[in-house]
Short mmCIF file of N, CA and C in Angstrom, two decimals:
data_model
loop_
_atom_site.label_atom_id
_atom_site.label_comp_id
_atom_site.label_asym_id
_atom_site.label_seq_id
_atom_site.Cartn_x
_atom_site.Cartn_y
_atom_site.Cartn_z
N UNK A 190 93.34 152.96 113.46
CA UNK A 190 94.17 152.15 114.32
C UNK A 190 93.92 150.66 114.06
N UNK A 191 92.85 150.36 114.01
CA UNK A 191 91.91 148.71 114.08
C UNK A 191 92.54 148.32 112.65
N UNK A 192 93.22 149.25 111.29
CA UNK A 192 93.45 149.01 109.87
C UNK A 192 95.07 148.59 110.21
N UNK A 193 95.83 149.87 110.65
CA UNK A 193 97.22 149.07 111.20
C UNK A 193 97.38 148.23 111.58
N UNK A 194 96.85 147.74 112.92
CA UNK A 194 96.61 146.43 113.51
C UNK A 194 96.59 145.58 112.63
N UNK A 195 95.42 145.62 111.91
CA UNK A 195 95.00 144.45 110.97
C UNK A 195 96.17 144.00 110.17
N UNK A 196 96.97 145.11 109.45
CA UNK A 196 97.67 144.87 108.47
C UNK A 196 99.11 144.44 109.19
N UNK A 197 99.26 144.89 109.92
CA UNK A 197 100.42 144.28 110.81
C UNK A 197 100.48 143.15 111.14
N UNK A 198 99.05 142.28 111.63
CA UNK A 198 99.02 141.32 112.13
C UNK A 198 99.03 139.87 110.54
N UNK A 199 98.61 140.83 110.03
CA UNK A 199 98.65 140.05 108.41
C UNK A 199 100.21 139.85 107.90
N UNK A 200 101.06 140.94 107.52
CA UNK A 200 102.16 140.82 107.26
C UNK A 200 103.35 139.94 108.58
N UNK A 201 103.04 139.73 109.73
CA UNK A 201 103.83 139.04 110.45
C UNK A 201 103.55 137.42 110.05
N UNK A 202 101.94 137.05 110.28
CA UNK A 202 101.65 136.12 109.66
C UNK A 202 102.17 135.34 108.36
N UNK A 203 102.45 136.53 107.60
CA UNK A 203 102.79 136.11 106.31
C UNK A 203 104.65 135.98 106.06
N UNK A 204 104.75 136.50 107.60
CA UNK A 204 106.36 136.47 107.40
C UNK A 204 106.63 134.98 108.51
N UNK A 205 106.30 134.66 109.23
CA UNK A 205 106.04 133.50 110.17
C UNK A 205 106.13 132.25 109.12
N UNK A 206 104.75 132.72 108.68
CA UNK A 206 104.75 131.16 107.35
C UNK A 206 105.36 131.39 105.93
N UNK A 207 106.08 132.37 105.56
CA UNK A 207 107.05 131.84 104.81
C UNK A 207 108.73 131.47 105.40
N UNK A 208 109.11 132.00 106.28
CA UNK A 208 110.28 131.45 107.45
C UNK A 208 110.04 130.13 107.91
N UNK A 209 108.80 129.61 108.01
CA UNK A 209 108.81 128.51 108.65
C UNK A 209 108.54 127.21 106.86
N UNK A 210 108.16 127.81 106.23
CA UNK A 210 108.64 127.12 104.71
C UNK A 210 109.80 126.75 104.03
N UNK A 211 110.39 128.25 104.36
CA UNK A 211 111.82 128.09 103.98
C UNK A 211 112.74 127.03 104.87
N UNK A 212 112.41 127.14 106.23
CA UNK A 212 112.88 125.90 107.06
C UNK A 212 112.38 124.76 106.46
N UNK A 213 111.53 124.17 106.01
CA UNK A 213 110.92 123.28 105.88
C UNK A 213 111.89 123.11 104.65
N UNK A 214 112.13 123.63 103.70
CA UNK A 214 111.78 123.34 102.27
C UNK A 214 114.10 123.14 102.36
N UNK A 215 114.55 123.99 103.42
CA UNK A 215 116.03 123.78 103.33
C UNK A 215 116.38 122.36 104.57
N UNK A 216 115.62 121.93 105.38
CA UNK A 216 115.73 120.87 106.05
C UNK A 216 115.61 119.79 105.42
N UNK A 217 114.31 119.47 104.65
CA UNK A 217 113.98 117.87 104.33
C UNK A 217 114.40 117.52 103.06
N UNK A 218 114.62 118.41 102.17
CA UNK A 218 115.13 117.59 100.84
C UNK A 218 116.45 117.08 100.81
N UNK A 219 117.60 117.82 101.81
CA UNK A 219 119.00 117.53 101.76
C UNK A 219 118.64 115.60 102.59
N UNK A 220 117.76 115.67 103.62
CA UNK A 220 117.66 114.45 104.26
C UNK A 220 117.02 113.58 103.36
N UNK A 221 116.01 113.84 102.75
CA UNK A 221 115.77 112.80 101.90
C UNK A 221 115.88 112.75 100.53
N UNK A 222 117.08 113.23 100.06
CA UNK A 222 117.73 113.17 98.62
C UNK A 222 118.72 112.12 98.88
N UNK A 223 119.46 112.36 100.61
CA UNK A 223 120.39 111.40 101.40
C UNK A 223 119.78 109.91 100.83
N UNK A 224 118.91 110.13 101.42
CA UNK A 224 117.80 108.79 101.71
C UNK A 224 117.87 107.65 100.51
N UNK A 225 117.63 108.72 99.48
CA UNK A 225 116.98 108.55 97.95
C UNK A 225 118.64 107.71 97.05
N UNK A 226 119.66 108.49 97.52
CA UNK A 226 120.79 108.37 96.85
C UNK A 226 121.29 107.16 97.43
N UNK A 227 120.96 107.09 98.79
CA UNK A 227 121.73 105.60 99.21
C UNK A 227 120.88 104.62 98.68
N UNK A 228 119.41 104.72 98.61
CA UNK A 228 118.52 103.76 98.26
C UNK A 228 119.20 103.36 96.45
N UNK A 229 119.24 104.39 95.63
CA UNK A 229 119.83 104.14 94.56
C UNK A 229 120.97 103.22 94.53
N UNK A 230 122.26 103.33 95.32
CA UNK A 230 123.02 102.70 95.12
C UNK A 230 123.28 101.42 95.75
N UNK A 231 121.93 101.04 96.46
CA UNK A 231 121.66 99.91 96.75
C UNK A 231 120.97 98.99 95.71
N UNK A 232 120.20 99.77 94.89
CA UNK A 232 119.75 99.17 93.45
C UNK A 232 120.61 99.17 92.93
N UNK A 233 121.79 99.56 92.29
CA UNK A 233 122.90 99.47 91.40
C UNK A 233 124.07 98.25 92.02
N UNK A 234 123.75 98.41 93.37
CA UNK A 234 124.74 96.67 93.60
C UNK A 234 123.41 95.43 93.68
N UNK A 235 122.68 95.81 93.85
CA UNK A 235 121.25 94.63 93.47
C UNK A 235 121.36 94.46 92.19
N UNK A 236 121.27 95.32 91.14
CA UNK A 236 121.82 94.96 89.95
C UNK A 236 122.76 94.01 89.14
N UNK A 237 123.88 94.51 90.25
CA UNK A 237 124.98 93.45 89.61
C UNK A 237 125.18 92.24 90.23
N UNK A 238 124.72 92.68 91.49
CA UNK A 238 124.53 90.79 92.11
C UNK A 238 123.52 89.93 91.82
N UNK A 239 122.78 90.48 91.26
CA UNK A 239 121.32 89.98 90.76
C UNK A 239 120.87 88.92 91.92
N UNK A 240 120.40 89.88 92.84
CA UNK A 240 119.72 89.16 93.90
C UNK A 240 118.52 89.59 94.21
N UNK A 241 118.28 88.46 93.91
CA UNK A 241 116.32 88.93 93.75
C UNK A 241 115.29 88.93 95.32
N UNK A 242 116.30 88.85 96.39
CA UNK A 242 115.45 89.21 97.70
C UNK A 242 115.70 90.52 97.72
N UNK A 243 116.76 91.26 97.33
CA UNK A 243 117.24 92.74 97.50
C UNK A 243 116.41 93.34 96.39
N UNK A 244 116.42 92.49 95.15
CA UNK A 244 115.83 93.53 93.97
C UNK A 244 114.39 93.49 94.65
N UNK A 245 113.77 92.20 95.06
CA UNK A 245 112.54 92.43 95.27
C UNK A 245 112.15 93.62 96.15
N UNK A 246 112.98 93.52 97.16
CA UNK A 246 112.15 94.56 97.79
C UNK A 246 112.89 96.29 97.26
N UNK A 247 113.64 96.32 96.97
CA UNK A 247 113.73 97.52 96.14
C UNK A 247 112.49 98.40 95.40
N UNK A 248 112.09 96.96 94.64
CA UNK A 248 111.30 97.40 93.18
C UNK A 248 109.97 97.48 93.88
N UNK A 249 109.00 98.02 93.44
CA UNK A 249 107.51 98.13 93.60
C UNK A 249 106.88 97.09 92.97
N UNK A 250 105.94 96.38 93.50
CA UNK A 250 104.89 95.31 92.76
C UNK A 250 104.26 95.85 91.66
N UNK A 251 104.50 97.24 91.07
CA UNK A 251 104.02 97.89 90.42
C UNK A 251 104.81 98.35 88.99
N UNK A 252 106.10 97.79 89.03
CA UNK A 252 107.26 98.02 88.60
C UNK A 252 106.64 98.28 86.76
N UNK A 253 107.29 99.62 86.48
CA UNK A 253 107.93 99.40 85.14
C UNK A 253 108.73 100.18 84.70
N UNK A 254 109.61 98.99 84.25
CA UNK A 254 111.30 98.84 83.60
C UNK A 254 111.54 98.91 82.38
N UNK A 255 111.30 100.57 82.04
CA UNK A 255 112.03 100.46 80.54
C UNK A 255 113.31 100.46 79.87
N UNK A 256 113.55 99.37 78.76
CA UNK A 256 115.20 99.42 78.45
C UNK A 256 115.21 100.48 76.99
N UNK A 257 116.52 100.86 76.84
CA UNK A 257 116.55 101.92 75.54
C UNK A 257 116.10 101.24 74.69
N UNK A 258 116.01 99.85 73.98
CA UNK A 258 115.40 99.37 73.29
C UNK A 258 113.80 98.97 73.04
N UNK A 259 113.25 99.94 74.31
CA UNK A 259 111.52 99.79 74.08
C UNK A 259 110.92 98.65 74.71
N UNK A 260 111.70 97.66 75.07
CA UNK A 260 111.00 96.56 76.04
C UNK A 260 110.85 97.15 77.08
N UNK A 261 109.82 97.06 78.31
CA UNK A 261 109.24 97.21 79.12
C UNK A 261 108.66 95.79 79.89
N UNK A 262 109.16 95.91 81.03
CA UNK A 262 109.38 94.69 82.10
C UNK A 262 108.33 95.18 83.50
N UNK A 263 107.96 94.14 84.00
CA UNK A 263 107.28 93.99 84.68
C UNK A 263 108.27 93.77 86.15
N UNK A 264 107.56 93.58 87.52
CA UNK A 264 108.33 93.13 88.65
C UNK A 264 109.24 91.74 88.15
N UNK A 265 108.27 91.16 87.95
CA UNK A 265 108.51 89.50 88.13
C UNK A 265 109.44 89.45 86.69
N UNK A 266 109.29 89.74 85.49
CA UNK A 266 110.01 89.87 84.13
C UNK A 266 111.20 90.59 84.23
N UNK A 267 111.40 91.09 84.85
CA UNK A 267 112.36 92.58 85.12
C UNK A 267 113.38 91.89 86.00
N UNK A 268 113.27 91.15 87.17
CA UNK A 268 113.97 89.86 88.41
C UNK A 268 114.07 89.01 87.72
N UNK A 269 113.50 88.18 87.00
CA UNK A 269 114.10 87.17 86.27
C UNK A 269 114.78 87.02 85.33
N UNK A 270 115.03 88.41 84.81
CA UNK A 270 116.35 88.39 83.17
C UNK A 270 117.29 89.03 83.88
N UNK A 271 117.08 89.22 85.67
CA UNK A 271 118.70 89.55 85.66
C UNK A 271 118.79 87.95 86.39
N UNK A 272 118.00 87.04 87.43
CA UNK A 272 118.51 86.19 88.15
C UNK A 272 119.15 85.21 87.14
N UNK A 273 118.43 84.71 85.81
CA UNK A 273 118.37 84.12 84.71
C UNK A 273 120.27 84.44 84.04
N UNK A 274 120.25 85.22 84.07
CA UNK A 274 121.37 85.81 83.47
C UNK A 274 121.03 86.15 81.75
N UNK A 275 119.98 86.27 81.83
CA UNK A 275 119.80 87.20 80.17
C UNK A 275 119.93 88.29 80.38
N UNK A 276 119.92 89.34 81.42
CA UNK A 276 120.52 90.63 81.57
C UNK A 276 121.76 89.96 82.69
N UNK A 277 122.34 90.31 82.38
CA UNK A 277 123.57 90.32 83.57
C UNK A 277 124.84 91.80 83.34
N UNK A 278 124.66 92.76 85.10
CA UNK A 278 125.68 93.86 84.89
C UNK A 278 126.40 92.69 85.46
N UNK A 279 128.00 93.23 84.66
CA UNK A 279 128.54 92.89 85.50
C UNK A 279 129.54 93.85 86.51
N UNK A 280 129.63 95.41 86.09
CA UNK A 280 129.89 96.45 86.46
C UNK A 280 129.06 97.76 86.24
N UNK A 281 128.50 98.43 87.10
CA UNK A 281 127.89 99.77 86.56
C UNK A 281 128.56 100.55 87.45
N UNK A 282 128.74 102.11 86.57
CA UNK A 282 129.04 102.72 86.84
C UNK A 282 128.22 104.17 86.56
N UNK A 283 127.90 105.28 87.51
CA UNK A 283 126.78 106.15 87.05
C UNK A 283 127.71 107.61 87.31
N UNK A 284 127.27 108.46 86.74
CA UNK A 284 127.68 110.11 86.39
C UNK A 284 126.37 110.72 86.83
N UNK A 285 126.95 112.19 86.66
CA UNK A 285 125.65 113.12 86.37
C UNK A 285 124.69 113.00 87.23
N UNK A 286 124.70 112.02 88.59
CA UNK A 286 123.34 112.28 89.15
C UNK A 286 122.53 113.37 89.69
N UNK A 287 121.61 113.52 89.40
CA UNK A 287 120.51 114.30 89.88
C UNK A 287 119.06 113.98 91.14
N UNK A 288 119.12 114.41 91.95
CA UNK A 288 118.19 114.00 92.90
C UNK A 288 117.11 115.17 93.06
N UNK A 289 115.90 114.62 92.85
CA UNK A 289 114.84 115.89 93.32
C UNK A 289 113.65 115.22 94.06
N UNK A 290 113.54 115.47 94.85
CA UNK A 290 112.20 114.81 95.64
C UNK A 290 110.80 115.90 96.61
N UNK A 291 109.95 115.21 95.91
CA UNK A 291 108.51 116.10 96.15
C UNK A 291 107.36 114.99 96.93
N UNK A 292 107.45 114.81 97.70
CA UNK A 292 106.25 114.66 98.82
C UNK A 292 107.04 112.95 98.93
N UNK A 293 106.06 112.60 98.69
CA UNK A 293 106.77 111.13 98.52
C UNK A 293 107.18 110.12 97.45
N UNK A 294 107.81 110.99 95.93
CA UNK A 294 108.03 110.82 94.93
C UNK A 294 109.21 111.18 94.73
N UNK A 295 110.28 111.14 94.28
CA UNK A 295 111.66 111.01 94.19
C UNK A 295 112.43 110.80 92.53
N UNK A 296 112.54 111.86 91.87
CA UNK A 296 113.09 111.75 90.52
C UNK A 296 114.59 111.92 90.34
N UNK A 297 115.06 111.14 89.80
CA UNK A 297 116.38 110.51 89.67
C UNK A 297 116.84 110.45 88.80
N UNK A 298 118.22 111.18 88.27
CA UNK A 298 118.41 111.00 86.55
C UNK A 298 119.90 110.93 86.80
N UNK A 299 120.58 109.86 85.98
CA UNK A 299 121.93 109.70 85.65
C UNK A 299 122.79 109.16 84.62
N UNK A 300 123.33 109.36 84.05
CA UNK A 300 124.35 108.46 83.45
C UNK A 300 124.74 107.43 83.44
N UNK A 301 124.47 106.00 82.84
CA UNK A 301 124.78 104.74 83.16
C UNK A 301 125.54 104.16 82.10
N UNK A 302 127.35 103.81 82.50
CA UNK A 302 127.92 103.28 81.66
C UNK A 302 128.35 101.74 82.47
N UNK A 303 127.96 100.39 81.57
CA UNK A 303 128.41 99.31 81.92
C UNK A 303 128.68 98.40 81.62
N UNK A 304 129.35 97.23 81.75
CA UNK A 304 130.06 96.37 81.05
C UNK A 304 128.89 95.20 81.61
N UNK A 305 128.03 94.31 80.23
CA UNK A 305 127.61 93.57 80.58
C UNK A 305 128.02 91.79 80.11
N UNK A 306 127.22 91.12 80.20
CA UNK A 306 127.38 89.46 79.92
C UNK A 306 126.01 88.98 79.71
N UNK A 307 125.34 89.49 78.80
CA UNK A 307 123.80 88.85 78.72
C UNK A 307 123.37 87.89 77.68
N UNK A 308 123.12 87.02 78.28
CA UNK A 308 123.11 85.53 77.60
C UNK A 308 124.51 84.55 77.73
N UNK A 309 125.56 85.51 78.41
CA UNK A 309 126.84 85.31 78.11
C UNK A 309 127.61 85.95 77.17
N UNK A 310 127.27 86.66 76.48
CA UNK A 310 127.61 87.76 75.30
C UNK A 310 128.56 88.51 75.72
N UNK A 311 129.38 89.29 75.66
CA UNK A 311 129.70 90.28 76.97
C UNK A 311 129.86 91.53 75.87
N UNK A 312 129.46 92.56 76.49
CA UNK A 312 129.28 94.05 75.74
C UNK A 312 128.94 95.15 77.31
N UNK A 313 129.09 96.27 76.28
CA UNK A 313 129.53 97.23 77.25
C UNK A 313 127.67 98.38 76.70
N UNK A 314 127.65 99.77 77.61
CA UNK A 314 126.49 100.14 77.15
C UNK A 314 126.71 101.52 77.94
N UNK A 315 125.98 102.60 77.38
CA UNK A 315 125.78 103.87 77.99
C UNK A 315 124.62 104.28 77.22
N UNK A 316 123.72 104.84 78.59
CA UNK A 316 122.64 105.02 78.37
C UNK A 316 122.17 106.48 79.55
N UNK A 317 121.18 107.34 79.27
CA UNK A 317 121.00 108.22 80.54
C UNK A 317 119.69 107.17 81.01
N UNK A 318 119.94 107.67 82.46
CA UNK A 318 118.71 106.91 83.03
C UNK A 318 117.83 107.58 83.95
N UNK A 319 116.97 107.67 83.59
CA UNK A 319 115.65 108.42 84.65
C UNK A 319 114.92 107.07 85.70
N UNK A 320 114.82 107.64 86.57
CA UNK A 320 114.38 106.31 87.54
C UNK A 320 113.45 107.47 88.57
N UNK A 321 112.19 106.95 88.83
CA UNK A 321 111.11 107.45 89.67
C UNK A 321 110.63 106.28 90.61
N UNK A 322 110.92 106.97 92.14
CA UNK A 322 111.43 106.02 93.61
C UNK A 322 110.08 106.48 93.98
N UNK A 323 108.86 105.43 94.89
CA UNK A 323 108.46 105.90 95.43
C UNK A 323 108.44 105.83 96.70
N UNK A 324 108.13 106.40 97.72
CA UNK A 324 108.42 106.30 99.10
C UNK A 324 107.10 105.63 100.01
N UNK A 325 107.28 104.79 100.32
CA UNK A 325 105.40 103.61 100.73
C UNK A 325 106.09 103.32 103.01
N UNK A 326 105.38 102.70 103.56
CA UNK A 326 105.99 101.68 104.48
C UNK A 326 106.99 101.07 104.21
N UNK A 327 107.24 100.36 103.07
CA UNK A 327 108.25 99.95 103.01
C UNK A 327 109.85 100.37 102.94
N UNK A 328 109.76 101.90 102.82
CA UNK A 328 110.91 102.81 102.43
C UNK A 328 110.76 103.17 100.95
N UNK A 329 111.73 103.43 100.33
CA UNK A 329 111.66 103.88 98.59
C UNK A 329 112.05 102.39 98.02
N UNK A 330 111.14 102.63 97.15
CA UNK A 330 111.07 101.18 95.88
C UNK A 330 110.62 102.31 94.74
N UNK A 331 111.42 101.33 94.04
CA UNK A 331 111.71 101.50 92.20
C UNK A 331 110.07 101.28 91.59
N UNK A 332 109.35 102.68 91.33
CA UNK A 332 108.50 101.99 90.91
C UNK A 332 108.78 102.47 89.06
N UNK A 333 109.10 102.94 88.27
CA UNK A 333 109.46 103.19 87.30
C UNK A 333 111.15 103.36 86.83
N UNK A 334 111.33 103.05 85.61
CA UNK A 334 112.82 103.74 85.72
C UNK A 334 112.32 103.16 83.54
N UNK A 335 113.22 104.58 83.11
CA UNK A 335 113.47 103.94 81.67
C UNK A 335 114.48 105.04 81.42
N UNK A 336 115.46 103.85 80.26
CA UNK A 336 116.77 104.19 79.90
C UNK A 336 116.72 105.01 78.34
N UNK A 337 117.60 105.59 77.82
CA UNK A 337 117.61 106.41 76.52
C UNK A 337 118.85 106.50 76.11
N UNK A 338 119.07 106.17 74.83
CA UNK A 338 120.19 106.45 74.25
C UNK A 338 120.69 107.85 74.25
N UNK A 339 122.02 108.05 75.15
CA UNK A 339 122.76 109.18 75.06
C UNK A 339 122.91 110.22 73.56
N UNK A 340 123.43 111.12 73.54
CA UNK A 340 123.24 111.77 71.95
C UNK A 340 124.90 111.74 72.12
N UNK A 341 125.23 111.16 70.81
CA UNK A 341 126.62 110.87 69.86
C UNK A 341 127.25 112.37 70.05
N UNK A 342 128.41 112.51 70.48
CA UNK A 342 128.89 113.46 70.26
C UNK A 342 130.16 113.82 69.64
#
C-alpha cells in the first residue's frame, strides 16, 4: 500500500510540475518576444534618425557592432559613424524575423535591406542580421549584433 502511495504521489508531482512548465514556457515567451520585437524596431528608427540619446540607451555600454565587412564598433564608435554621418540609413527595411528569448537574453535574426548615404555616397545593401538584446534595469539594450553577407542566388 505505502509503494502505491508513494508512486502515486510521485507521478502527480511530476504531472503538477510539468503543467505548471508548460504554462510557464506558453505564457512568457509570446510576452517577451512582444517586448523584444518592439524594442527592435525602436533600434531600426534610432538607426535612421541617428539619434544618439535613443541609440544610447538602446545599446549596452558593452556594445559590439559587427558590420559584414569585419569592422567591429564599440558603444561610443558605433554612435558616432551614425551621428557623424559616415554611416547614415536612410531607409531600412527588415524580413524574415526571428525572435527567441531565454532567461534574460534575446536572439534576433533578420533580413536587412537598405538604402544608405555614408559619407554622402548613397548606395543600397542587404545583409542577414543576427542581433543579441540583453534584458538589465534598464529594459533590453543591444549588446551585440553582427551582419553577413546574404548567399547570391
Amino acid at each position: 500500500m505505502k509503494n502505491i502511495l508513494l508512486k502515486t504521489f510521485v507521478c502527480l508531482m511530476f504531472l503538477m510540475g510539468v503543467s505548471r512548465l508548460s504554462a510557464v514556457a506558453q505564457a512568457t515567451p509570446p510576452t517577451e518576444a512582444a517586448a523584444v520585437a518592439k524594442v527592435v524596431e525602436s533600434f531600426r528608427l534610432a538607426l535612421i534618425s541617428a539619434d544618439s540619446t535613443q541609440l544610447s540607451n538602446l545599446v549596452s555600454d558593452r556594445l559590439s557592432y559587427g558590420h559584414s565587412s569585419g569592422i567591429v564598433q564599440n558603444k561610443a564608435t558605433f554612435i558616432h559613424a551614425l551621428t557623424s554621418g559616415s554611416s547614415d540609413f536612410v531607409g531600412i527595411e527588415t524580413t524574415e524575423q526571428s525572435i527567441q528569448v531565454t532567461g534574460t537574453t534575446a536572439i534576433v535574426r533578420h533580413n536587412l535591406s537598405a538604402t544608405t548615404n555614408d559619407g554622402g555616397k548613397p548606395g543600397s545593401v542587404k545583409l542577414g542580421i543576427l542581433l543579441v538584446w540583453q534584458k538589465s534595469k534598464a529594459g533590453w539594450q543591444l549588446l551585440a549584433r553582427q551582419a553577413f553577407k546574404l548567399p547570391v542566388n
